[in-house]
mmCIF file of C-alpha atoms and ligand atoms in Angstrom:
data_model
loop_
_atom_site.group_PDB
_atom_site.id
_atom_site.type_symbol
_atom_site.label_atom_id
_atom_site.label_comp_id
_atom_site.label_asym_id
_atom_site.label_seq_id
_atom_site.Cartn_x
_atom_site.Cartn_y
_atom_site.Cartn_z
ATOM 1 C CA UNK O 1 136.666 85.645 126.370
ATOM 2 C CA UNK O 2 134.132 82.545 125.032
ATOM 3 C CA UNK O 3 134.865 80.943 128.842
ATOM 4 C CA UNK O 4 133.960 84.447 130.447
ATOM 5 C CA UNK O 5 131.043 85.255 128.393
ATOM 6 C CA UNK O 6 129.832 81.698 128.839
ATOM 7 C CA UNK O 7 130.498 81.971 132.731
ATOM 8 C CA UNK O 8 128.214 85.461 132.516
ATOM 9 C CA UNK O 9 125.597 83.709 131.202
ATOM 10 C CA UNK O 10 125.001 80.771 132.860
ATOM 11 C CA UNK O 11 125.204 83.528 136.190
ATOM 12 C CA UNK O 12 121.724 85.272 134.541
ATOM 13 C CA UNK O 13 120.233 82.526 134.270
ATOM 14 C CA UNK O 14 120.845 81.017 137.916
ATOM 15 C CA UNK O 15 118.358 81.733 140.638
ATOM 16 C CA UNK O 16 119.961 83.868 143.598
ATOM 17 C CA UNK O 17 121.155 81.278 146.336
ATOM 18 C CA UNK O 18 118.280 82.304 148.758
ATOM 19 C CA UNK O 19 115.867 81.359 146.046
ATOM 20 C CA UNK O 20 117.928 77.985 145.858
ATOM 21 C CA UNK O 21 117.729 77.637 150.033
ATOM 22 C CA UNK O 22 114.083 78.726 150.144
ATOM 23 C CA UNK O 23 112.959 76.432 147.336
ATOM 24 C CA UNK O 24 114.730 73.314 149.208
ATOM 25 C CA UNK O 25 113.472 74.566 152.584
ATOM 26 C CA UNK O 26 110.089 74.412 150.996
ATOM 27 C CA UNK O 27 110.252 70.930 150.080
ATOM 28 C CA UNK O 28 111.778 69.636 152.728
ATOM 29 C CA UNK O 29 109.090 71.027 155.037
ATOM 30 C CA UNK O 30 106.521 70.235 152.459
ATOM 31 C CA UNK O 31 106.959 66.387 151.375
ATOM 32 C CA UNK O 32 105.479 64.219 154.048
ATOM 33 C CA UNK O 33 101.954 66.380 152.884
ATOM 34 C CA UNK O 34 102.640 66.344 149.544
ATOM 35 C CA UNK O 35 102.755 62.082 150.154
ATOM 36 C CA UNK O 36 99.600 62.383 151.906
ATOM 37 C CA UNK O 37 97.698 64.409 149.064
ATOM 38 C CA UNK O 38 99.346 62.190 146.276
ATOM 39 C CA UNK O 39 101.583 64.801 144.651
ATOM 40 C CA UNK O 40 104.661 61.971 144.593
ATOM 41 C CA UNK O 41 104.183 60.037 141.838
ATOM 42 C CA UNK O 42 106.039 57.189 140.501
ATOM 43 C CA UNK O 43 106.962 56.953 136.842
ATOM 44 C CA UNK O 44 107.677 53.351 135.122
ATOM 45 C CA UNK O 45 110.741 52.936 132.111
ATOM 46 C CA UNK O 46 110.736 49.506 130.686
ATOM 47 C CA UNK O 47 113.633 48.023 130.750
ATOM 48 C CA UNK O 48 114.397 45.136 127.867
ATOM 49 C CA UNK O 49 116.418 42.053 127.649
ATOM 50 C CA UNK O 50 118.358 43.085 124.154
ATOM 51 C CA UNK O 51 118.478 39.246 122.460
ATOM 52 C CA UNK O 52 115.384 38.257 123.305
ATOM 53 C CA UNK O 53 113.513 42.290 122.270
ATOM 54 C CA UNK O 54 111.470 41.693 125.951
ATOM 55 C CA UNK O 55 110.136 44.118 128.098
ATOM 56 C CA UNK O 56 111.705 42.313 131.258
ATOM 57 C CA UNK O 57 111.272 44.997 133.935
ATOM 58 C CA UNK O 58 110.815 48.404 134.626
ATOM 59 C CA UNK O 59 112.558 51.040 136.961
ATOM 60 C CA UNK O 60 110.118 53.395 139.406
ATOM 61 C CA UNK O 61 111.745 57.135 139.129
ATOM 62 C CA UNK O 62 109.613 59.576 141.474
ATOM 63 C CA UNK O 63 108.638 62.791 140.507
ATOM 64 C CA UNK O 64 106.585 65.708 142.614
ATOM 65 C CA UNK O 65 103.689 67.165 141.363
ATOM 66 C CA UNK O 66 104.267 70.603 143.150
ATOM 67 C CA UNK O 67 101.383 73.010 143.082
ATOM 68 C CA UNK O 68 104.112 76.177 142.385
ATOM 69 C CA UNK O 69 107.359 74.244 141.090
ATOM 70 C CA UNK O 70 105.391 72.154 138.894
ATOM 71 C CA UNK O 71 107.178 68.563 137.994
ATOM 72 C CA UNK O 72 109.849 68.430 140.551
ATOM 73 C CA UNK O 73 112.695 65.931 139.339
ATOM 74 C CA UNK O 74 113.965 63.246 142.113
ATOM 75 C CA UNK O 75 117.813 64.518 141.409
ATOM 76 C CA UNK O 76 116.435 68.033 142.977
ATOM 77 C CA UNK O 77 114.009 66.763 146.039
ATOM 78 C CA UNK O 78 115.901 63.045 147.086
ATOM 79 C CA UNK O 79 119.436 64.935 147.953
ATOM 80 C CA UNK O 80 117.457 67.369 149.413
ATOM 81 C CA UNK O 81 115.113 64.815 151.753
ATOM 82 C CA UNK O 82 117.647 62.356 152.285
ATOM 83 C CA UNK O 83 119.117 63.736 155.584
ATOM 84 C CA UNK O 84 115.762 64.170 156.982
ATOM 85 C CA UNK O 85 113.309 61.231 158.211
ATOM 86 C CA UNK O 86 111.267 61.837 154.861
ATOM 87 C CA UNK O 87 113.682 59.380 152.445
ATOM 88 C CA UNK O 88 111.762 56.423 154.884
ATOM 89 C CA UNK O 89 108.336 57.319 153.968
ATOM 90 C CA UNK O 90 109.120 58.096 150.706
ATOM 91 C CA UNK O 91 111.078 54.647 150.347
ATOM 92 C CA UNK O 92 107.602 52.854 151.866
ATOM 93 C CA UNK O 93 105.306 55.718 149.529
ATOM 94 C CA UNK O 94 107.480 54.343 146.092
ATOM 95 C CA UNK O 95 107.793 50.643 148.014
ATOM 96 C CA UNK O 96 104.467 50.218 148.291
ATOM 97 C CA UNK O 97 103.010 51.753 145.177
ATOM 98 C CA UNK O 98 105.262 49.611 143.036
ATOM 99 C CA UNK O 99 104.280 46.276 145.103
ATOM 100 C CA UNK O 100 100.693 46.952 144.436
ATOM 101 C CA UNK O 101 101.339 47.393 140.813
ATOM 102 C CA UNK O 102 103.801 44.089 140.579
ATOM 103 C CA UNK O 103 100.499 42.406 142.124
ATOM 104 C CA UNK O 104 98.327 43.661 139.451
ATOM 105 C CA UNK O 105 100.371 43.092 136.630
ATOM 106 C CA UNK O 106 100.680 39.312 138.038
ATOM 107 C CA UNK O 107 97.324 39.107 137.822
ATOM 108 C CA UNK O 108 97.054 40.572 134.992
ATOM 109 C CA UNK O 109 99.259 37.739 133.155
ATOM 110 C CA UNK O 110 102.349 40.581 132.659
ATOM 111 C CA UNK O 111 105.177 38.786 134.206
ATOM 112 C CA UNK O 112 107.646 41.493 135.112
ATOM 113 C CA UNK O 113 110.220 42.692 137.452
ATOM 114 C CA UNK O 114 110.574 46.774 139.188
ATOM 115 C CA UNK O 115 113.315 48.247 140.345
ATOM 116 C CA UNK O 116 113.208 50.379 143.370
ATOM 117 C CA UNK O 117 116.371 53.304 143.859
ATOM 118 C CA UNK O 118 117.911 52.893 147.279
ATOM 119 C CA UNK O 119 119.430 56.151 149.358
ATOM 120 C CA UNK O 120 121.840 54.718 151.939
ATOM 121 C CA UNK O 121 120.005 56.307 154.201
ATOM 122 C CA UNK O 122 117.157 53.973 153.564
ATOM 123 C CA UNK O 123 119.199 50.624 153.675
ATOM 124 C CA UNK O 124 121.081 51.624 157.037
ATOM 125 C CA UNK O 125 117.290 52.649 158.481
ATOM 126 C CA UNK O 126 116.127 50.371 161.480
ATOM 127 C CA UNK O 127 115.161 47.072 160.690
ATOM 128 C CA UNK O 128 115.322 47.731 157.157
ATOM 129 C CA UNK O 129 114.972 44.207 155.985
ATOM 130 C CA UNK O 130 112.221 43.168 158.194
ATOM 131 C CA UNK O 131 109.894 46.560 156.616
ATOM 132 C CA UNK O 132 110.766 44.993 153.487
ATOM 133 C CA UNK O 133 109.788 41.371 154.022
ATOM 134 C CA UNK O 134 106.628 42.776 156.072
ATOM 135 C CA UNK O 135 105.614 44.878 152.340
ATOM 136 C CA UNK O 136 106.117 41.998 150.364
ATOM 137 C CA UNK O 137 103.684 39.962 152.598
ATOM 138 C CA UNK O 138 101.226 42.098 152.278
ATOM 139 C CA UNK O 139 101.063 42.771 148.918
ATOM 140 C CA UNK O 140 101.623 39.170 148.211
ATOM 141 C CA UNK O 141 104.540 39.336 145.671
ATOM 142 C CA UNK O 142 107.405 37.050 145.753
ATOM 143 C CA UNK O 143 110.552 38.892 146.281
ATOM 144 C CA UNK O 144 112.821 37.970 143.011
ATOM 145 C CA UNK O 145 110.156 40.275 141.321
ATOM 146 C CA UNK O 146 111.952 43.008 143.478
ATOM 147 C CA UNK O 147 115.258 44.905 142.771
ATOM 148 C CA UNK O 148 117.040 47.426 144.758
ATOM 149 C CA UNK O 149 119.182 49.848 143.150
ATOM 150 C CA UNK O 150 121.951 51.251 144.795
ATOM 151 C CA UNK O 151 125.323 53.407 144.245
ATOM 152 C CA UNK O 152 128.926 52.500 144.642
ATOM 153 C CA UNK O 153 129.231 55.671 146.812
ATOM 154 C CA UNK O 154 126.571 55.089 148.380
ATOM 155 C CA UNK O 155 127.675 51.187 149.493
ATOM 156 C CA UNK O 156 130.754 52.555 150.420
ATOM 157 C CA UNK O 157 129.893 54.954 152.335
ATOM 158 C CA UNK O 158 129.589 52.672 155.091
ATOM 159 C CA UNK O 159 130.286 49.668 154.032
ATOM 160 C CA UNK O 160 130.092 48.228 157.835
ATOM 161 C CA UNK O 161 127.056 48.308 158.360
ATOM 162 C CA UNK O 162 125.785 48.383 154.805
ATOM 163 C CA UNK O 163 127.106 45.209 153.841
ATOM 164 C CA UNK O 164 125.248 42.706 156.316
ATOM 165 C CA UNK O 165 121.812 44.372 155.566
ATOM 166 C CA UNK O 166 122.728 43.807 151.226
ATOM 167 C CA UNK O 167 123.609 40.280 152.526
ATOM 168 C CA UNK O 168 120.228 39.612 154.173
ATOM 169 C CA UNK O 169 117.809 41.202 151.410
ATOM 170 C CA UNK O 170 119.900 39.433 148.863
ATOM 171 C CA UNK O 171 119.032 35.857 151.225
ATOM 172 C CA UNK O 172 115.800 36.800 151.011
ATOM 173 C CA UNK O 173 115.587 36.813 147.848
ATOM 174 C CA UNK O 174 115.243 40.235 146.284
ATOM 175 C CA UNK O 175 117.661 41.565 143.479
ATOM 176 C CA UNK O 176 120.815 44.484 144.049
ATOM 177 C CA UNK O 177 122.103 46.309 141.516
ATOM 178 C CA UNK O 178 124.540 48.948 141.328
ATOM 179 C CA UNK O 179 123.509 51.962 139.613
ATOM 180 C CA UNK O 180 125.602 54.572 137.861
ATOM 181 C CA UNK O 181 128.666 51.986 137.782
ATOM 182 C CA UNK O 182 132.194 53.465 136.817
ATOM 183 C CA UNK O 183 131.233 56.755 138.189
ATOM 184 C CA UNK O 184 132.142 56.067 141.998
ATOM 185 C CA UNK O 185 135.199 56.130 143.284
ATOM 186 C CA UNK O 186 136.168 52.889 144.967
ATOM 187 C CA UNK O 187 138.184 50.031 143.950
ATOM 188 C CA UNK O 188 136.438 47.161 141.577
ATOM 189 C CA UNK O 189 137.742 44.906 144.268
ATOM 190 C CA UNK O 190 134.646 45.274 146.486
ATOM 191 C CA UNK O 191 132.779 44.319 143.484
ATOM 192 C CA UNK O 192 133.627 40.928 144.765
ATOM 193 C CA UNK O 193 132.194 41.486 148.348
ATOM 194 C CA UNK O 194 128.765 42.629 147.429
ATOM 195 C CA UNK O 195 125.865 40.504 147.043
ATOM 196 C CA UNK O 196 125.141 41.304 143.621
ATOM 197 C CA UNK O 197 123.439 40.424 140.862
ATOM 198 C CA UNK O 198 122.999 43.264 138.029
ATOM 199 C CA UNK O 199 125.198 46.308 137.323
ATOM 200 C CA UNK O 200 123.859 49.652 135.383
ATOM 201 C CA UNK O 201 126.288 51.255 132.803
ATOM 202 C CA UNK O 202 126.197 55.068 134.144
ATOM 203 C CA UNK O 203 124.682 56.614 130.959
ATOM 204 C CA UNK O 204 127.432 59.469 130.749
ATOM 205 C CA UNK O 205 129.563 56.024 128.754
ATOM 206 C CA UNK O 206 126.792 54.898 127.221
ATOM 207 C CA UNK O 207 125.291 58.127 125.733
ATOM 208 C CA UNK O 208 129.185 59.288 124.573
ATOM 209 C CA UNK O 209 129.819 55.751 122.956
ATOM 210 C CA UNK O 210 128.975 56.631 119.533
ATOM 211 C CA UNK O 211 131.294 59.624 119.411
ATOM 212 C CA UNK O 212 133.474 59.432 122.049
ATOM 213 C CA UNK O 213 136.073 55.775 121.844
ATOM 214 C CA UNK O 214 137.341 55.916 124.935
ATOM 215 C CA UNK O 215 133.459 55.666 126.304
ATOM 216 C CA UNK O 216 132.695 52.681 124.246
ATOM 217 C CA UNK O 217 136.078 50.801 125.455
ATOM 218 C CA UNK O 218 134.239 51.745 128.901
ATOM 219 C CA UNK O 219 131.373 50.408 128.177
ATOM 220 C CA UNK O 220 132.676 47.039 126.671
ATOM 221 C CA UNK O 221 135.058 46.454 129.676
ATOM 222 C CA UNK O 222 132.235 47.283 131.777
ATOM 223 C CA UNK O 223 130.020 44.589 130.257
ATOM 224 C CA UNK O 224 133.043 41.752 129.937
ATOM 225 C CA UNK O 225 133.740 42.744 133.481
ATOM 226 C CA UNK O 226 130.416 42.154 135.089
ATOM 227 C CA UNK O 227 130.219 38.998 132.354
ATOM 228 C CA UNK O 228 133.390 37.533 133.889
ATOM 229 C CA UNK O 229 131.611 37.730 137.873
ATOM 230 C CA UNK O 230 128.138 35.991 136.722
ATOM 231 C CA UNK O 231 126.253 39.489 136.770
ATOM 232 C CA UNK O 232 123.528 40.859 134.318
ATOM 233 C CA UNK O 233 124.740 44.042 132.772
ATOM 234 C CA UNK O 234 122.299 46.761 131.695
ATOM 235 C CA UNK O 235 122.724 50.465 130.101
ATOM 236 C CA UNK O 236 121.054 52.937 131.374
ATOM 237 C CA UNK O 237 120.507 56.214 129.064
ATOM 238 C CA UNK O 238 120.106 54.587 125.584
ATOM 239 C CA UNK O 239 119.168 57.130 123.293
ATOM 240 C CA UNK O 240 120.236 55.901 120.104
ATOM 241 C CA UNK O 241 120.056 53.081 118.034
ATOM 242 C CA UNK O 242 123.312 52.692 117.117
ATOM 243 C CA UNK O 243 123.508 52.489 120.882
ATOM 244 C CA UNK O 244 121.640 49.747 121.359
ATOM 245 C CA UNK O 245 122.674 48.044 118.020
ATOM 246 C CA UNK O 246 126.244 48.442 119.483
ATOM 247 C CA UNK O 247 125.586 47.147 123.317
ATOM 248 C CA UNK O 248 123.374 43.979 121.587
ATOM 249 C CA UNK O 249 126.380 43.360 119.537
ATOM 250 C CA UNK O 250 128.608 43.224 122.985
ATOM 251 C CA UNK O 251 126.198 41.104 124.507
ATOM 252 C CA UNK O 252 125.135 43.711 127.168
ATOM 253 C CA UNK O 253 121.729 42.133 128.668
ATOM 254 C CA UNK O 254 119.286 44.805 129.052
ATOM 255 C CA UNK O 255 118.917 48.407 127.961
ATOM 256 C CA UNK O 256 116.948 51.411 129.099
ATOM 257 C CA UNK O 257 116.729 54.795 127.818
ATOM 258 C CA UNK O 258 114.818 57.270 126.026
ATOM 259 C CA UNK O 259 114.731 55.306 122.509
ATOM 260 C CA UNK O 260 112.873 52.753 124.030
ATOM 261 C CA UNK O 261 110.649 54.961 126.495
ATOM 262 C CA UNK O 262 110.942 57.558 128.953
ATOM 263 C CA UNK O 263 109.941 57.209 132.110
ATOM 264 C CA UNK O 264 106.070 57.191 131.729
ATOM 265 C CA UNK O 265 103.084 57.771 134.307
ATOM 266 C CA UNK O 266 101.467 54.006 134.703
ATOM 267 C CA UNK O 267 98.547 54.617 132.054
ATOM 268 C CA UNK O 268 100.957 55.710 129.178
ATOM 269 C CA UNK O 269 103.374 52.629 130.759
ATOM 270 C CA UNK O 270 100.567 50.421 129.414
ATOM 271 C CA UNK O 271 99.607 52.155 126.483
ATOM 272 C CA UNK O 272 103.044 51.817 125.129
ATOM 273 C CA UNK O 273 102.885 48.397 126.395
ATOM 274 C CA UNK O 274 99.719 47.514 124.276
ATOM 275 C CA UNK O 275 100.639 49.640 121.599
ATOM 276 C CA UNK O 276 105.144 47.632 121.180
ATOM 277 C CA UNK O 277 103.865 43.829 121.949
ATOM 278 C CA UNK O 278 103.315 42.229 119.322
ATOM 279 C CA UNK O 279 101.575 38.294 120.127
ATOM 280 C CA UNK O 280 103.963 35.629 119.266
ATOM 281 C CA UNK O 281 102.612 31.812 118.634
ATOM 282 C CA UNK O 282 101.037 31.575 121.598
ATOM 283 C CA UNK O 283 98.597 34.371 122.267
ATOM 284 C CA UNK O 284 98.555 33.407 126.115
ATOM 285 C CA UNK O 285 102.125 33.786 125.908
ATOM 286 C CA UNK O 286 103.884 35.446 129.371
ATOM 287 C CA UNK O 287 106.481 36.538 127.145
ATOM 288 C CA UNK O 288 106.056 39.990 126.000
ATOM 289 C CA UNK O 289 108.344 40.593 122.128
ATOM 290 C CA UNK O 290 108.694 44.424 121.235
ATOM 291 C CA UNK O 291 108.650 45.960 117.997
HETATM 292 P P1 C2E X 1 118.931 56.770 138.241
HETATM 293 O O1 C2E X 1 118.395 55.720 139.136
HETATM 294 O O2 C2E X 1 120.292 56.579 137.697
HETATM 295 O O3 C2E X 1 117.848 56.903 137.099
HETATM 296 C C1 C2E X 1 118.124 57.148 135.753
HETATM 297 C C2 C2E X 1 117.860 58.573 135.383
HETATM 298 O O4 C2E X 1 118.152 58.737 133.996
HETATM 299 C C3 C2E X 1 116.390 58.992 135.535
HETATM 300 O O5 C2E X 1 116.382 60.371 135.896
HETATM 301 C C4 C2E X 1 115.856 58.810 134.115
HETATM 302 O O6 C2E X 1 114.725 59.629 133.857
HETATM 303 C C5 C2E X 1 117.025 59.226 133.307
HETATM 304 N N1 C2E X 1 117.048 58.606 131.989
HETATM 305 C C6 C2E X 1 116.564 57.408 131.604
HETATM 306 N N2 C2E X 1 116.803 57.177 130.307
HETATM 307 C C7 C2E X 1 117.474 58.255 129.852
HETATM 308 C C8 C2E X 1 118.003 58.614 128.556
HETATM 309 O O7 C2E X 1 117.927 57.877 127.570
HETATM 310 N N3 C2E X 1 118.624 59.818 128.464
HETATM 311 C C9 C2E X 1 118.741 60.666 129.547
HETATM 312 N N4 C2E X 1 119.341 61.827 129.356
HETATM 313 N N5 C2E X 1 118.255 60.347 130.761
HETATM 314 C C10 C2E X 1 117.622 59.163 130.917
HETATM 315 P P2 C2E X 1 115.376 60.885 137.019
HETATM 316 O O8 C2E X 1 114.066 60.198 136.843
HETATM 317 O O9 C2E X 1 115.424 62.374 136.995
HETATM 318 O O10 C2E X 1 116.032 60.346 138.349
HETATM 319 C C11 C2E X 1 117.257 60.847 138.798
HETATM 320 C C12 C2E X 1 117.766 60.059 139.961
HETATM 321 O O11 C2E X 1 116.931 60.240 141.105
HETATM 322 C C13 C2E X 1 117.788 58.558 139.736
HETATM 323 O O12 C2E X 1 118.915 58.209 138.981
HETATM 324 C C14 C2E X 1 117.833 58.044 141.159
HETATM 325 O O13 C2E X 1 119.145 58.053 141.636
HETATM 326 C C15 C2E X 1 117.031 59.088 141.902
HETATM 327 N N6 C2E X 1 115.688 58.544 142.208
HETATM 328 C C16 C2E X 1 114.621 58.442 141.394
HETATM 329 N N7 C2E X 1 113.579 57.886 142.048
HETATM 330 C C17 C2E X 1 114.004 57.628 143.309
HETATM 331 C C18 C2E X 1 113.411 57.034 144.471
HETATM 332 O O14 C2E X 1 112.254 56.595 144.491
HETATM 333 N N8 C2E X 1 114.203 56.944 145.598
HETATM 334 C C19 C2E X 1 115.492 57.387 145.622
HETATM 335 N N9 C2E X 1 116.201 57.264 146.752
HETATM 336 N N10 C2E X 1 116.086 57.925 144.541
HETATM 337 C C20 C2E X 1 115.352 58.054 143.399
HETATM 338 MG MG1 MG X 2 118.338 53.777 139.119
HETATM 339 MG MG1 MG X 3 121.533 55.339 137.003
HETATM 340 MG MG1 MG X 4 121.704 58.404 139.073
#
């Protein structure tokens, strides 16, 4: 009875599928304006190295300002784009927004790294590596300040043709990481044959580890694992701090997650930024300590 009373309600509260197909139809057909009138916005979440307590990066996560949806999230609008053209320009939109900020930062004195999510679609796109290479040029920022994000699934989706363009953005110079890791469903054995250098706990491990002891066997195997092949390990979806006390105890690198921030607009990005560093010795100091 719970399970069919349950099943009941979640029904009420689910929009009728043509109100599901006309709400993707409409942003599908909608996004290349909405890019154009600045509606696609790119949120920052630090990301910090857990011995040191620095802010070492952050990760861009998109979000649409939509006049009648309001704050559309990526995990609704990407799936829905990523068939059409659109996942390019929204690739060079979030691509070049992010570059220009790396720039300023630079200039600014704040040393950090961004990473960029990758649909497959994007990395399998024509000349992929050489629109890349041609962004970083012009906004002037090495590429080790860059990481891509990917899937497992989605690497393996193809892995033929995939694989030579990781290869050549890795030669260049720019970072891969594979998101969500332990969620896909291929082998660890092609692990080995990507040009990696970073792999992100999927948060599902991370946020059951305090309860759940199977999930924090996960999550230490995960981290000895990627350990063991030379890669940095981060957790995504930290949300408490017996979390993170936990992971820094393992040794896992870096954590994100919503005890440290959420993913911010850039003005709040800095204002948490100004409001967690605290100056240590050396007040010109590129090194940025958190609270
Ligand atoms: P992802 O790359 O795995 O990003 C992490 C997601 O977890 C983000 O959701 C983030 O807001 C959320 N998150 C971070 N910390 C916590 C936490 O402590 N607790 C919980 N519950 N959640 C946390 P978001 O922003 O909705 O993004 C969803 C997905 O959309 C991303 O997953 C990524 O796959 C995709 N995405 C975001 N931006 C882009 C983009 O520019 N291009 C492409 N292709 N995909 C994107
Ligand atoms: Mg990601
Ligand atoms: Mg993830
Ligand atoms: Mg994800």
């Amino acid at each position: 009875l719970a399970a069919k009373v349950r099943q009941e309600s979640v029904q009420i509260y689910r929009p009728s599928m043509g109100e599901v197909y006309r709400r993707r139809f409409q942003l599908v057909t909608q996004f290349r304006q909405a890019v154009e009138q600045g509606r696609i916005i790119v949120h920052y979440q630090p990301k910090v190295d857990l011995a040191h307590r620095e802010l070492v990066g952050v990760e861009a996560l998109v979000r649409w300002m939509h006049p009648e949806f309001g704050l559309v999230s990526p995990a609704e609008f990407v799936e829905a784009i990523e068939a059409t053209g659109s996942i390019d320009i929204l690739l060079e939109h979030v691509l070049d927004s992010v570059l220009a900020q790396l720039w300023q930062w630079r200039s600014a004195g704040l040393h950090i790294t961004a990473s960029v999510n990758l649909s497959v679609h994007n990395l399998l796109a024509e000349n992929f590596p050489a629109t890349v290479a041609a962004a970083l040029r012009r906004h002037q920022v090495p590429a080790q300040l860059l990481t891509f994000e990917i899937t497992e699934s989605n690497v393996m989706t193809d892995p033929e043709h995939s694989l030579p363009v990781l290869r050549e953005l890795h030669a260049m110079g720019i970072q891969l990481s594979v998101d969500d890791f332990g969620t896909g469903y291929s082998s660890l054995a092609y692990l080995r044959r990507l040009p990696i250098d970073e792999i992100k706990i999927d948060r599902s491990f991370v946020q059951g580890m305090g309860t759940d002891l199977s999930d924090l066997a996960i999550v230490r195997a995960i981290v000895d694992l990627g350990h063991s092949l030379g890669l940095r390990v981060v957790a995504e979806g930290v949300e408490e701090e017996a979390a993170r006390d936990a992971l820094r105890e393992m040794a896992c690198d870096e954590a994100q997650g919503f005890l440290i921030s959420r993913p911010v607009p850039l003005d709040r990005f800095e204002a948490w930024l100004a409001s967690r560093t605290v100056s240590i010795y050396d007040p010109a100091s590129t090194t940025h300590v958190l609270r």
